[in-house]
C-alpha positions as MATLAB code, in Angstrom:
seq = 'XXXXXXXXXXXXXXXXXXXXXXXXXXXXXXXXXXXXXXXXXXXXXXXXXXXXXXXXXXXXXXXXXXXXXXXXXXXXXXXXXXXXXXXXXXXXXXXXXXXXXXXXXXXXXXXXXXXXXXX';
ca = [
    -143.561   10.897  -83.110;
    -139.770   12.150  -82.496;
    -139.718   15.189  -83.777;
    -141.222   18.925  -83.983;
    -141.670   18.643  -87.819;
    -143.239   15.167  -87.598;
    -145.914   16.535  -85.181;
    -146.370   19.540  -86.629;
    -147.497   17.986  -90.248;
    -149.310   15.225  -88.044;
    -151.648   18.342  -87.008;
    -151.999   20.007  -90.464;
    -152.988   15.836  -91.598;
    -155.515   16.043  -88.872;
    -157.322   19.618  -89.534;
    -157.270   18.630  -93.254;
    -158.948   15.258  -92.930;
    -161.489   17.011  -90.902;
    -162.231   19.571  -93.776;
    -160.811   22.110  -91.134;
    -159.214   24.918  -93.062;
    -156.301   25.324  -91.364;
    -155.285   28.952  -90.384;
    -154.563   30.743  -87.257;
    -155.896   27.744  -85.320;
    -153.277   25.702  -86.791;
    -150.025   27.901  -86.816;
    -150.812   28.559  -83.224;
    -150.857   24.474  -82.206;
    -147.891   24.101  -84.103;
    -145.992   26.648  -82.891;
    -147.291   25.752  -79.114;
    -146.376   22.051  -79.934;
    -142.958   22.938  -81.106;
    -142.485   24.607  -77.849;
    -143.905   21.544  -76.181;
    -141.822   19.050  -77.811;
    -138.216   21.205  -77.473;
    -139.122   21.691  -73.919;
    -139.675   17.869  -73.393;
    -136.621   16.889  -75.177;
    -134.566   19.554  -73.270;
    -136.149   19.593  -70.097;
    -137.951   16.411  -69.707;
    -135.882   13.543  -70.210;
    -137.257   13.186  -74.068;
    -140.498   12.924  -75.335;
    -142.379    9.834  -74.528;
    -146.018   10.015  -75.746;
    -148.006   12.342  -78.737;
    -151.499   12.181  -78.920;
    -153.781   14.904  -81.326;
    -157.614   14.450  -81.863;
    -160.682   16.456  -81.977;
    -162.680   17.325  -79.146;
    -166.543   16.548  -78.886;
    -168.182   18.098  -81.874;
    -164.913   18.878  -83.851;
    -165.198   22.429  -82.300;
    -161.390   21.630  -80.576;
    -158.362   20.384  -81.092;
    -156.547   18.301  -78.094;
    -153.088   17.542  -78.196;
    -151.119   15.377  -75.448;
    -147.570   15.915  -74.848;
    -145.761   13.288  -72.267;
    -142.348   13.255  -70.982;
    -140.469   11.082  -68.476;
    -140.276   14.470  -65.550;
    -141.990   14.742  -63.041;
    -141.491   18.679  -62.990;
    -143.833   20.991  -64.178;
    -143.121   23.892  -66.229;
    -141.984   27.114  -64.664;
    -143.658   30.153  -65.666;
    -141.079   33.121  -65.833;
    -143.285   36.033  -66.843;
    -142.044   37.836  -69.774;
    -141.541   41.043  -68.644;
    -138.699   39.801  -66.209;
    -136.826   38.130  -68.852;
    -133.473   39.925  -70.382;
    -134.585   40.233  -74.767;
    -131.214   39.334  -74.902;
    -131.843   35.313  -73.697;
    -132.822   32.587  -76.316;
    -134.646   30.427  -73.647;
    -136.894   30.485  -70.969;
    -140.180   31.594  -73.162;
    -141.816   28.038  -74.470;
    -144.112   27.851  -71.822;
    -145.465   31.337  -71.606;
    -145.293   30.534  -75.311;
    -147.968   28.335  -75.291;
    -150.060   29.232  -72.481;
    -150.658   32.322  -74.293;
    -151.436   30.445  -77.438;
    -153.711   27.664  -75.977;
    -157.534   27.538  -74.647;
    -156.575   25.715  -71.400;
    -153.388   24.037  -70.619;
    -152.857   21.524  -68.119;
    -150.368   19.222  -66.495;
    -151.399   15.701  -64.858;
    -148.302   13.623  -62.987;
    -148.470   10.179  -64.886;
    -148.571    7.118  -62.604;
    -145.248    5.602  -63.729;
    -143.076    8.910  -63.244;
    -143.182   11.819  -66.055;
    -146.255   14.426  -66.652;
    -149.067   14.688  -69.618;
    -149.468   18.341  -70.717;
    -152.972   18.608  -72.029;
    -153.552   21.557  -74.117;
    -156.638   22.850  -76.348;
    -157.106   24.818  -79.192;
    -160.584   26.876  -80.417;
    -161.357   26.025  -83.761;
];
């Protein structure tokens, strides 16, 4: 996976094969991955690892994002943030998007960000 687009329709192949419709549960991981992936090419010294499955029970949808930084994201809360700026919003982004979000330091340098999805 290099690219927003490629994981993106790697998600909607997923929900599909599992005779998941789709819907809000989908545009919402894609848009969170988007902001996952930008933020790792950016930020993070490119994008190393992509990982998507279903949870237990197909009743969620996991998605790994790695990077080579060892830096987690900053949260700038939106409120302080001039509308006029283009950046700076990917990771409120998707922490308002996700079920849980989480970030785990990878032995050989980088971080995984682990983030779920209700479906």
């Amino acid at each position: 996976m290099r690219t927003a687009g490629q994981a993106r329709a790697a998600l909607a192949r997923l929900l599909a094969a599992a005779g998941h419709p789709g819907g809000r549960a989908l545009a919402d991981a894609q848009l969170a991955v988007t902001e996952l992936i930008a933020n790792a090419l950016h930020h993070g010294g490119g994008l190393t690892r992509f990982d998507a499955r279903l949870g237990p029970g197909g009743t969620e949808l996991v998605v790994d994002v790695e990077d080579g930084d060892d830096r987690h994201p900053v949260v700038q809360p939106l409120h302080d943030r001039d509308p006029a700026t283009t950046g700076g919003r990917g990771w409120a982004i998707v922490q308002a998007l996700a079920a849980t979000c989480h970030v785990v330091p990878l032995p050989a340098g980088g971080k995984r960000i682990r983030v779920t999805f209700a479906l």
